[in-house]
Amino acid sequence: MFNNIMVPVDLAHLDTLEPALSVVADMAKQYDARITYVGVTANAPTSVARTPQEYEQKLEAFAQDRHNVHGQPVSTKVYSSTDPIANVDDLLVKATKETGADLVMMATHLPSHLDAVMPSHGGKVATHTDVSVFLIRLTH
Amino acid sequence: MDNKPQDQSPDENAPSEGIPAPEGAANLIDTDYVIGQDNITASPMGIDVDLHGKVFIFSSIVILLFVILTLALQEQMEPIFNSMFSFLTTNLGWFFLLGANVFVVLALVLIFTPLGKVRIGGADATPDFGYAGWFSMLFAAGMGIGLMFYGVSEPLGHYGTAMGGITTEDGVRTDWAPLGGAAGDQAGAIDLSMAATIFHWGFHPWGAYAIVGLSLAIFAFNKGLPLTMRSIFYPILGERIWGWPGHVIDILAVFATLFGLTTSLGIGATQAAGGLNYLFGIPSGDTTLVLLILGITIVALGSILLGVDKGVQRLSQLNMVLAALLLLFVIAVGPTLMIATGIIDNLIGYVTHLPAFSMPFGREDANFSQGWTAFYWAWWIAWSPFVGMFIARVSRGRTVREFLISVLLVPTMASVVWMTAFGTTAIDQVVNEGITEVQDAALELQLFTMLEYLPLTAITSFVGITLVIVFFITSSDSGSLVIDSITAGGKVDAPKPQRIFWALIEGALAIALLLGGGLAALQTAALTTGLPFTLVLLVGCYGIVKGLMSEPRAK
């Protein structure tokens, strides 16, 4: 059913993603799919990396790390932007096309009153792509 | 805290490999500081925050204190600020003039040296924005609003004083004429007034912006330091910029930006309300002012949520188109031939008078050089952290030469054309058509009064008011982005609610100060920050040269 699972990750908040990442691993094993980890970062230096290239290396290392855990093939793609906070949704939609993913799995927060002003990224990606989207709600 | 995830990743960046370079060759500064390491992160009521504890808390306290003081003790505070500022311009006017000259000379020289080939973001970086979007944003952030209000009033003002010639009292000049004036000499007065206006809107303001913008861009995109004012000081203070010396610089930058923006927002709303009253008879009372500021803030909020690309960039482009249409209209229906020849004449006049205008010492026109020039310079320099930081953020991928030509030469030329079109039309109305209303009108209404004597007044004045308002929206949202990034320790990817917070604070402060009084006092206080920032910029000059020397140059 699924051959290529796209997983957006935020390297600055990996600790909160752990539960979602293991669900992704189970899913990938179930369908024997490859996993594409996608990162969106700023052009300017950030807490994770001082350049987009450093971010790319860190994401690559993270992907290899995950590969060692679940054994499925992995790849990465990084998008850098002047204003990543504002552009992340558009870039993820673009990423679904460019990575050729047939399933997007991403962690998202619980729905809240703030969603009216600032919709969740997962919700927006689901609205704007035609591939399957699996949102993993982080209860914490 | 934030650097935790890094610890979880394997040692892919073992020290032996070093930190990878930006795209193509460049030289990162070797520091162990991790951006955001001093930040406080929390999630109160589901709203994420990520702030530099000390910078955020101290700047909030300073801001709060200032606002309470100016509101509560307005009568006592205003004279203190005023005397502080007139002391600065009277006694240290030379310092502002000298500093601004240094910025312009350095920026001009860099265009022609091999250092101009260095590319912001590394040798292979590609620009994030196209020319149209980039240039619109530079211009809208840099001076958009001022051109609307001084385009008519400043040339007219200088023309009047220049015609008046020199008056003295006890051997001291009491007139405000530039240089030696041009008593009774109409052509000479026009020449002098246009040159003086262009001088205040030409190389010098953009030189200050260029220095801040370029040094921040180089230290962030090529050297890997956070995008915040303190990074400029790295060549001098080294690792100490992460401590209190750096905090103080950042707090000052927040202060100058927020109060510069707030006072402009308040004054701009007053002017827009004046225009609406003049045109449509809408009462320009407190209700209109509050509604205007609320409206500007709401649109600014929407634009901030959309971000730089879809919000600020699009609004700036919209304004460029509107401004260009208004400019072409004035040229077409105004004294076209006079404007066309005026552009060349004024450019020559500007260049000819430039050495005398920018001379910091031995000036005989103290009122003009201190009251106008030093005042303007303090103002541009106080704005430079805001405009410079925003310019830096959108300029990745440009070469230093490209950057300087676009930040220094192109805007100066645009100012020449704009000031000539509006100034010449207004002066022509006064001199050749004998219309005195423009000269007699209140400062904020002079543009609208001039437009009244041209065809299609209703449309052009409406475009004028729209331009004023949209320029304020772009200033407000680029300002919020800048303050947010400074108070988040240089993070450009801090959570969205923080931007919203700053935009709301700007609006709320502007309303409080408009209703409670004290806008003028705060503006003076913001201007006073021009002095420390002149020093910051001089350090920036050193930093730029030092930083660029260690960068590889594009082929």
XYZ file of C-alpha atoms in Angstrom:
695
model
C 0.000 0.000 0.000
C 2.736 2.453 0.962
C 6.219 2.555 -0.526
C 7.596 5.891 0.591
C 6.690 7.461 3.891
C 7.541 11.126 4.353
C 8.218 12.126 7.944
C 8.715 15.810 8.758
C 10.998 16.180 11.769
C 12.081 19.143 13.847
C 15.615 18.488 15.044
C 15.181 21.106 17.762
C 12.405 19.120 19.431
C 13.409 15.519 18.846
C 12.727 14.510 22.427
C 8.993 15.071 22.001
C 8.904 13.158 18.720
C 10.102 9.824 20.075
C 6.652 8.143 20.397
C 5.709 9.221 16.873
C 8.990 7.978 15.433
C 8.423 4.484 16.732
C 4.944 4.397 15.167
C 6.577 5.434 11.884
C 9.079 2.613 12.213
C 6.318 0.036 12.824
C 4.359 1.308 9.848
C 7.414 1.222 7.569
C 8.197 -2.361 8.574
C 4.585 -3.384 8.031
C 4.627 -2.177 4.406
C 8.356 -2.565 3.856
C 8.480 1.116 2.894
C 11.356 3.534 2.727
C 11.277 6.559 5.001
C 12.135 10.096 3.875
C 12.852 12.405 6.790
C 12.164 16.022 5.832
C 13.534 19.036 7.703
C 12.661 22.715 7.359
C 15.254 25.133 8.694
C 16.165 28.807 8.636
C 18.783 30.257 6.310
C 20.144 32.104 9.305
C 21.939 30.274 12.111
C 19.604 28.367 14.444
C 19.901 26.456 17.704
C 20.368 23.231 15.766
C 22.811 24.274 13.078
C 24.749 27.360 12.102
C 24.177 26.819 8.380
C 21.577 24.948 6.310
C 24.354 22.562 5.258
C 25.137 21.703 8.848
C 21.430 21.055 9.346
C 21.485 18.712 6.373
C 24.358 16.753 7.863
C 22.600 16.488 11.199
C 19.392 15.293 9.588
C 21.357 12.736 7.581
C 23.031 11.499 10.756
C 19.651 11.332 12.472
C 18.245 9.291 9.582
C 21.132 6.825 9.742
C 20.540 6.585 13.444
C 16.907 5.696 12.855
C 17.931 3.235 10.136
C 20.021 1.402 12.700
C 16.922 1.158 14.878
C 14.327 -0.031 12.374
C 16.370 -1.311 9.449
C 14.196 0.218 6.714
C 15.901 2.274 3.948
C 16.048 5.988 4.720
C 16.711 9.251 2.899
C 16.515 12.934 3.811
C 15.536 16.248 2.311
C 16.100 19.707 3.768
C 14.334 22.944 2.879
C 15.807 26.217 4.084
C 13.839 29.428 4.219
C 14.101 33.058 5.286
C 11.064 32.623 7.481
C 10.704 28.905 8.257
C 8.013 29.417 10.898
C 5.706 31.028 8.367
C 6.626 28.896 5.364
C 6.805 25.434 6.894
C 3.351 24.333 5.671
C 3.974 25.344 2.069
C 7.386 23.713 2.106
C 5.982 20.454 3.467
C 3.307 20.403 0.772
C 6.049 20.970 -1.787
C 8.066 18.184 -0.164
C 5.271 15.638 -0.588
C 5.490 16.203 -4.334
C 9.266 16.355 -4.567
C 9.913 13.269 -2.469
C 7.199 11.289 -4.258
C 5.839 10.165 -0.908
C 2.576 8.214 -0.789
C 2.062 8.665 2.935
C 2.903 11.537 5.244
C 3.259 10.701 8.910
C 3.744 13.568 11.284
C 3.465 14.421 14.919
C 1.013 17.131 15.816
C -0.270 18.781 18.941
C -3.727 18.299 20.388
C -6.392 20.531 18.870
C -6.841 23.748 20.835
C -8.515 27.129 20.650
C -5.341 28.571 19.130
C -5.886 26.521 15.962
C -8.291 29.133 14.664
C -5.440 31.650 14.435
C -2.548 29.295 13.897
C -3.725 25.995 12.403
C -1.623 22.922 13.081
C 0.944 22.063 10.423
C -0.434 18.548 10.102
C -3.933 19.819 9.453
C -2.748 22.178 6.750
C -0.632 19.554 5.017
C -3.597 17.159 4.983
C -5.770 19.857 3.401
C -3.327 20.666 0.645
C -1.989 17.309 -0.544
C -3.602 14.326 -2.222
C -1.517 11.661 -0.478
C -2.567 9.919 2.719
C -1.736 11.778 5.896
C -1.375 10.137 9.288
C -1.290 12.584 12.175
C 0.093 11.275 15.416
C -1.262 13.306 18.309
C 1.235 13.973 21.028
C -0.630 13.912 24.285
C 2.234 15.428 26.213
C 17.294 23.044 26.906
C 17.317 23.635 23.228
C 20.636 22.086 22.487
C 19.521 18.782 23.961
C 18.600 17.190 20.641
C 22.117 17.779 19.455
C 23.410 15.595 22.234
C 21.178 12.813 21.049
C 22.506 12.793 17.541
C 25.551 10.663 16.962
C 28.970 12.220 16.676
C 28.626 12.993 13.015
C 30.250 16.341 13.628
C 33.312 15.084 15.394
C 35.702 17.979 16.003
C 38.192 16.656 13.485
C 35.729 17.263 10.638
C 34.988 20.800 11.775
C 31.747 22.647 11.175
C 30.742 22.496 7.527
C 31.029 25.689 5.554
C 28.039 27.637 4.256
C 27.307 27.008 0.579
C 30.727 27.198 -0.979
C 33.712 28.506 0.871
C 33.286 30.878 3.821
C 34.775 31.141 7.285
C 32.583 30.401 10.268
C 33.668 31.945 13.539
C 34.789 29.250 15.926
C 32.575 29.529 18.997
C 30.984 27.036 21.356
C 27.948 29.226 21.842
C 24.746 27.512 20.772
C 22.000 29.861 19.634
C 19.213 29.833 22.166
C 21.323 28.318 24.950
C 20.376 31.196 27.283
C 16.736 31.045 26.257
C 13.775 30.266 28.435
C 11.289 27.890 26.853
C 7.825 27.325 28.237
C 4.324 26.593 27.092
C 1.864 28.531 29.240
C -1.751 27.799 28.253
C -0.629 25.927 25.180
C 1.226 28.972 23.818
C 4.850 28.181 23.080
C 7.469 30.750 24.018
C 11.202 30.704 23.448
C 12.920 33.860 24.692
C 16.307 35.140 25.714
C 15.618 35.520 29.437
C 17.762 38.531 30.226
C 17.201 40.527 27.043
C 13.458 39.957 27.070
C 12.933 40.666 30.770
C 15.196 43.705 30.967
C 13.918 45.305 27.799
C 10.340 44.739 28.965
C 11.134 46.401 32.301
C 12.874 49.348 30.648
C 9.976 49.785 28.227
C 7.361 49.564 30.965
C 9.255 51.991 33.179
C 9.630 54.521 30.397
C 5.996 54.352 29.428
C 4.765 54.700 33.014
C 7.146 57.583 33.650
C 6.228 59.484 30.507
C 2.515 58.952 31.113
C 2.568 59.774 34.809
C 5.151 62.520 34.866
C 4.669 63.892 31.380
C 5.280 67.510 32.303
C 8.442 66.692 34.176
C 9.792 64.164 31.679
C 9.329 66.104 28.480
C 11.726 68.964 29.334
C 14.301 66.430 30.548
C 14.198 64.490 27.262
C 14.171 67.677 25.239
C 17.142 69.230 26.965
C 18.984 65.907 26.791
C 18.434 65.754 23.057
C 19.213 69.385 22.299
C 22.387 68.967 24.354
C 23.300 66.029 22.131
C 22.645 67.745 18.809
C 24.219 71.034 19.893
C 27.352 69.614 21.434
C 27.737 66.345 19.622
C 26.207 67.238 16.272
C 29.689 66.996 14.797
C 29.924 63.400 15.999
C 26.736 62.388 14.172
C 27.898 64.174 11.016
C 31.363 62.681 11.188
C 30.047 59.183 11.898
C 27.559 59.300 9.027
C 30.342 60.406 6.668
C 32.433 57.417 7.711
C 29.556 55.036 6.931
C 28.993 56.515 3.485
C 32.670 56.567 2.551
C 33.210 52.985 3.693
C 30.118 51.756 1.852
C 31.148 53.547 -1.346
C 34.736 52.338 -1.139
C 33.658 48.714 -0.569
C 31.701 48.748 -3.823
C 34.925 49.267 -5.759
C 37.288 47.027 -3.806
C 37.742 43.293 -4.384
C 35.890 42.773 -1.068
C 32.749 43.645 -3.032
C 32.937 40.174 -4.532
C 32.265 38.402 -1.252
C 28.855 36.762 -1.277
C 26.526 36.923 1.734
C 25.797 33.339 2.796
C 28.891 31.797 1.201
C 30.374 31.785 -2.294
C 27.680 29.534 -3.796
C 24.624 30.932 -2.005
C 21.659 31.926 -4.153
C 19.400 34.914 -3.407
C 16.231 34.188 -1.439
C 14.242 36.959 -3.112
C 13.970 38.332 -6.642
C 15.106 41.896 -7.318
C 11.590 43.372 -7.303
C 10.583 41.865 -3.970
C 13.949 42.503 -2.392
C 14.175 46.120 -3.421
C 10.563 46.835 -2.432
C 11.253 45.497 1.042
C 14.458 47.532 1.406
C 12.662 50.681 0.456
C 9.472 50.120 2.437
C 11.416 49.340 5.609
C 13.975 52.100 5.071
C 12.061 55.281 4.482
C 8.760 54.785 2.661
C 6.669 56.717 5.141
C 9.039 59.668 5.406
C 8.978 60.331 1.685
C 5.229 60.733 1.880
C 5.432 63.453 4.459
C 8.649 65.253 3.747
C 8.482 65.066 -0.053
C 6.535 68.305 -0.121
C 7.150 69.907 3.242
C 10.935 69.698 3.438
C 11.819 71.313 0.072
C 9.255 74.043 0.788
C 10.659 74.614 4.269
C 14.245 74.942 3.069
C 13.154 77.098 0.151
C 11.504 79.528 2.538
C 14.482 79.792 4.868
C 16.991 79.980 2.016
C 15.066 82.866 0.408
C 14.952 84.584 3.785
C 18.742 84.680 3.850
C 20.923 85.222 6.869
C 19.725 86.997 9.978
C 21.904 87.514 13.027
C 21.409 88.597 16.584
C 24.417 89.452 18.713
C 26.634 87.892 16.075
C 24.802 84.558 16.253
C 22.819 83.314 13.285
C 19.145 83.021 14.062
C 17.962 81.861 10.631
C 17.480 78.227 9.624
C 18.824 78.594 6.082
C 21.156 75.854 4.810
C 24.795 76.990 4.435
C 24.863 80.697 3.529
C 21.266 80.800 2.294
C 20.305 82.476 -0.975
C 18.637 85.717 0.049
C 16.231 86.871 -2.652
C 17.832 84.581 -5.248
C 14.984 82.384 -6.419
C 16.998 79.984 -8.570
C 19.713 79.753 -5.928
C 17.159 79.062 -3.202
C 15.502 76.298 -5.225
C 18.887 74.739 -5.907
C 19.905 74.924 -2.253
C 16.605 73.671 -0.854
C 16.439 70.663 -3.173
C 20.080 69.787 -2.530
C 19.545 70.029 1.236
C 16.461 67.802 1.096
C 18.160 65.184 -1.044
C 21.166 65.338 1.273
C 18.947 64.271 4.199
C 17.345 61.447 2.197
C 20.338 60.318 0.145
C 23.618 58.560 0.806
C 23.805 59.211 4.534
C 20.693 57.446 5.831
C 21.253 54.545 3.477
C 24.922 54.457 4.418
C 23.935 53.825 8.044
C 21.448 51.131 7.015
C 24.009 49.533 4.713
C 26.627 49.309 7.445
C 24.284 47.671 9.969
C 22.687 45.437 7.346
C 25.941 44.288 5.823
C 27.740 43.649 9.084
C 24.812 41.674 10.502
C 24.422 39.694 7.290
C 28.112 38.805 7.179
C 28.273 37.790 10.834
C 25.071 35.739 10.637
C 25.171 34.114 7.209
C 28.927 33.813 6.706
C 30.222 33.615 10.258
C 27.388 31.566 11.754
C 26.569 33.941 14.635
C 22.959 34.651 15.679
C 21.086 37.340 13.754
C 21.115 39.962 16.496
C 22.964 43.235 17.104
C 25.546 41.857 19.507
C 27.092 39.665 16.814
C 28.647 42.748 15.164
C 30.838 43.140 18.233
C 32.464 39.730 17.946
C 35.719 41.014 16.404
C 36.193 43.335 19.390
C 34.610 41.648 22.388
C 35.006 38.019 21.345
C 33.135 35.524 23.532
C 32.150 38.359 25.888
C 29.291 39.261 23.541
C 27.335 36.330 25.001
C 27.417 38.047 28.419
C 26.257 41.423 29.670
C 28.018 43.619 27.101
C 25.999 41.776 24.456
C 22.777 41.921 26.464
C 23.103 45.706 26.800
C 23.581 46.144 23.044
C 20.533 43.995 22.302
C 18.370 45.725 24.912
C 19.304 49.107 23.413
C 18.363 47.801 19.973
C 14.968 46.616 21.220
C 14.405 49.962 22.888
C 15.318 52.015 19.808
C 13.256 49.804 17.507
C 10.147 49.618 19.646
C 10.029 53.304 20.539
C 11.032 54.381 17.060
C 8.167 52.303 15.683
C 5.638 53.246 18.336
C 6.200 56.962 18.050
C 6.099 56.773 14.265
C 2.936 54.719 14.464
C 1.359 57.354 16.713
C 2.522 60.298 14.636
C 1.654 58.519 11.386
C -1.849 57.771 12.618
C -2.229 61.448 13.481
C -1.164 62.358 9.958
C -3.364 59.771 8.261
C -6.287 60.956 10.386
C -5.463 64.541 9.382
C -5.567 63.502 5.737
C -8.868 61.645 6.149
C -10.315 64.669 7.877
C -9.073 67.015 5.174
C -10.417 64.838 2.376
C -13.591 63.308 3.696
C -14.367 65.388 6.745
C -13.996 62.367 9.020
C -13.487 63.794 12.510
C -9.844 63.330 13.475
C -10.530 62.831 17.167
C -9.295 60.115 19.496
C -11.798 57.562 18.198
C -10.489 57.822 14.627
C -6.905 57.575 15.855
C -7.577 54.496 17.953
C -9.524 52.847 15.124
C -6.704 53.605 12.677
C -4.069 52.100 14.957
C -6.287 49.076 15.629
C -6.821 48.608 11.900
C -3.113 48.952 11.128
C -2.289 46.477 13.908
C -4.833 43.911 12.721
C -3.595 43.982 9.129
C -0.017 43.855 10.426
C -0.921 40.773 12.483
C -2.301 39.030 9.421
C 0.800 39.907 7.488
C 3.091 38.650 10.280
C 1.263 35.333 10.394
C 1.824 35.004 6.648
C 5.532 35.676 7.155
C 8.207 37.544 5.248
C 7.589 36.045 1.800
C 3.824 36.167 1.630
C 3.168 39.033 4.043
C 5.831 41.726 4.136
C 7.094 41.108 0.604
C 3.667 41.330 -1.034
C 2.605 44.428 0.883
C 5.905 46.117 0.065
C 5.460 45.323 -3.614
C 1.923 46.648 -3.547
C 3.245 49.860 -2.075
C 6.035 50.156 -4.617
C 3.487 49.961 -7.415
C 1.225 52.548 -5.763
C 4.169 54.856 -5.009
C 5.451 54.548 -8.587
C 1.990 55.361 -9.957
C 1.686 58.436 -7.743
C 5.185 59.541 -8.721
C 4.505 59.131 -12.448
C 1.215 60.948 -12.064
C 2.838 63.937 -10.348
C 5.568 64.041 -12.996
C 3.004 63.836 -15.808
C 0.510 66.460 -14.590
C 2.980 68.618 -12.673
C 5.602 70.843 -14.318
C 7.018 67.902 -16.316
C 9.841 69.741 -18.049
C 10.915 71.447 -14.844
C 10.965 68.113 -13.037
C 12.901 66.409 -15.834
C 15.629 69.034 -15.916
C 15.363 69.329 -12.136
C 16.420 65.707 -11.655
C 19.744 66.398 -13.356
C 20.163 69.865 -11.806
C 19.350 68.630 -8.319
C 21.701 65.704 -8.643
C 24.468 68.112 -9.641
C 23.441 70.488 -6.850
C 23.494 67.617 -4.333
C 26.954 66.487 -5.350
C 28.282 70.082 -5.445
C 26.952 70.981 -2.018
C 27.695 67.581 -0.497
C 31.127 68.475 0.961
C 29.798 71.665 2.577
C 26.625 69.997 3.896
C 28.457 67.053 5.405
C 31.301 69.055 6.978
C 31.194 68.232 10.707
C 33.324 71.159 11.903
C 33.395 74.951 11.564
C 29.758 75.230 10.475
C 28.195 78.678 10.460
C 24.654 77.422 9.855
C 24.259 75.898 13.333
C 20.457 75.867 13.205
C 20.428 73.929 9.956
C 23.353 71.596 10.623
C 22.266 70.809 14.190
C 18.512 71.249 14.038
C 18.032 69.520 10.693
C 21.050 67.431 9.760
C 22.175 66.164 13.183
C 18.531 65.525 14.083
C 17.999 63.492 10.927
C 21.245 61.584 11.418
C 20.290 60.666 14.991
C 16.937 59.527 13.696
C 18.309 57.379 10.852
C 20.927 55.877 13.122
C 18.364 55.107 15.843
C 16.331 53.312 13.160
C 19.318 51.493 11.741
C 19.161 48.408 14.040
C 15.610 47.804 12.877
C 16.049 48.519 9.181
C 19.537 46.994 9.115
C 18.432 43.754 10.733
C 15.497 43.398 8.422
C 17.622 44.182 5.363
C 20.191 41.642 6.532
C 17.575 38.944 6.903
C 16.343 39.246 3.330
C 19.719 39.782 1.633
C 21.261 36.329 1.787
C 22.762 35.279 -1.528
C 23.664 38.789 -2.738
C 27.266 39.830 -3.220
C 28.572 42.701 -1.117
C 28.781 44.849 -4.249
C 25.230 44.039 -5.265
C 24.071 44.704 -1.706
C 25.757 48.086 -1.465
C 24.635 49.266 -4.881
C 21.053 48.293 -4.031
C 21.074 49.679 -0.504
C 23.088 52.834 -1.181
C 22.978 53.967 -4.804
C 19.543 52.851 -6.000
C 17.564 54.242 -3.023
C 19.515 57.501 -3.227
C 18.564 57.844 -6.884
C 14.963 57.025 -6.005
C 15.046 59.761 -3.341
C 16.426 62.229 -5.894
C 13.596 61.495 -8.332
C 10.883 61.460 -5.657
C 11.991 64.628 -3.879
C 12.478 66.425 -7.192
C 9.009 65.488 -8.442
C 7.155 66.436 -5.273
C 9.418 69.307 -4.205
C 9.580 70.929 -7.640
C 5.827 70.677 -8.126
C 5.192 72.301 -4.747
C 7.802 75.026 -5.252
C 6.445 75.654 -8.747
C 2.974 76.141 -7.264
C 4.344 78.687 -4.805
C 6.760 80.491 -7.125
C 5.090 80.420 -10.530
C 1.413 80.002 -9.754
C 1.348 82.122 -6.618
C -0.455 79.426 -4.602
C 0.391 79.970 -0.956
C -1.944 77.431 0.639
C 0.600 74.633 0.401
C 3.191 76.622 2.301
C 0.656 77.716 4.887
C -0.844 74.272 5.502
C 0.072 72.198 8.535
C 3.108 70.011 7.906
C 1.144 66.773 7.656
C -1.333 68.272 5.198
C 1.110 69.842 2.737
C 1.172 66.767 0.486
C -2.627 66.712 0.263
C -2.817 70.467 -0.282
C -0.356 70.178 -3.155
C -2.350 67.320 -4.694
C -5.468 69.455 -4.486
C -4.051 71.791 -7.107
C -3.422 68.880 -9.474
C -6.177 66.980 -11.334
C -7.951 63.891 -9.922
C -7.396 65.076 -6.350
C -9.802 62.607 -4.804
C -8.016 59.618 -6.312
C -4.451 60.786 -5.708
C -5.106 61.841 -2.114
C -6.741 58.508 -1.441
C -3.683 56.762 -2.906
C -1.562 59.010 -0.675
C -3.401 57.996 2.485
C -3.320 54.330 1.453
C 0.439 54.563 0.938
C 0.917 56.094 4.379
C -1.131 53.370 6.013
C 0.429 50.446 4.134
C 3.943 51.767 4.756
C 3.057 51.719 8.435
C 1.828 48.171 8.226
C 5.066 47.010 6.607
C 7.099 48.940 9.193
C 5.048 47.458 11.999
C 5.402 43.850 10.886
C 9.050 43.974 9.867
C 9.677 45.718 13.208
C 7.909 42.953 15.113
C 9.981 40.326 13.303
C 13.166 42.178 14.241
C 12.273 42.713 17.910
C 11.144 39.100 18.188
C 14.410 37.830 16.833
C 16.495 40.076 19.144
C 14.525 39.108 22.249
C 14.736 35.432 21.251
C 18.536 35.566 21.335
C 18.872 35.845 17.556
C 16.511 32.999 16.688
C 14.604 33.597 13.480
C 12.503 30.485 14.070
C 11.018 31.343 17.457
C 7.325 30.460 17.952
C 4.752 32.594 16.147
C 2.853 33.874 19.213
C 5.896 36.013 20.090
C 5.598 38.000 16.888
C 1.940 38.554 17.613
C 2.839 39.699 21.102
C 5.217 42.387 19.821
C 2.812 43.643 17.162
C 0.111 43.980 19.824
C 2.515 45.761 22.195
C 3.385 48.276 19.465
C -0.274 49.034 18.834
C -1.139 49.199 22.538
C 1.802 51.491 23.324
C 0.944 53.788 20.442
C -2.660 54.074 21.644
C -1.634 54.611 25.272
C 0.847 57.303 24.318
C -1.499 59.026 21.894
C -4.287 59.240 24.438
C -2.105 59.808 27.465
C 0.344 62.146 25.738
C 4.090 61.749 25.757
C 4.691 60.607 22.171
C 7.046 63.514 21.577
C 8.969 62.769 24.761
C 9.415 59.138 23.806
C 10.451 60.043 20.307
C 13.166 62.193 21.799
C 14.189 59.301 24.033
C 14.366 56.982 21.011
C 16.442 59.569 19.143
C 18.838 59.702 22.046
C 19.747 56.089 21.321
C 21.220 57.436 18.075
C 24.328 58.358 20.054
C 25.267 54.908 21.370
C 24.334 53.414 18.023
C 26.698 55.744 16.198
C 29.401 54.030 18.242
C 27.890 50.609 17.507
C 27.986 51.409 13.798
C 31.566 52.619 13.905
C 32.429 49.277 15.481
C 30.363 47.674 12.731
C 32.591 49.385 10.150
C 35.624 47.746 11.707
C 33.789 44.428 11.931
C 32.729 44.501 8.277
C 36.233 45.084 6.991
C 37.690 42.490 9.326
C 34.953 39.988 8.505
C 35.152 40.517 4.754
C 38.934 40.227 4.686
C 38.673 36.661 5.961
C 36.016 35.654 3.416
C 36.748 33.995 0.100
C 35.560 36.024 -2.886
C 33.126 34.899 -5.552
C 34.558 34.286 -8.997
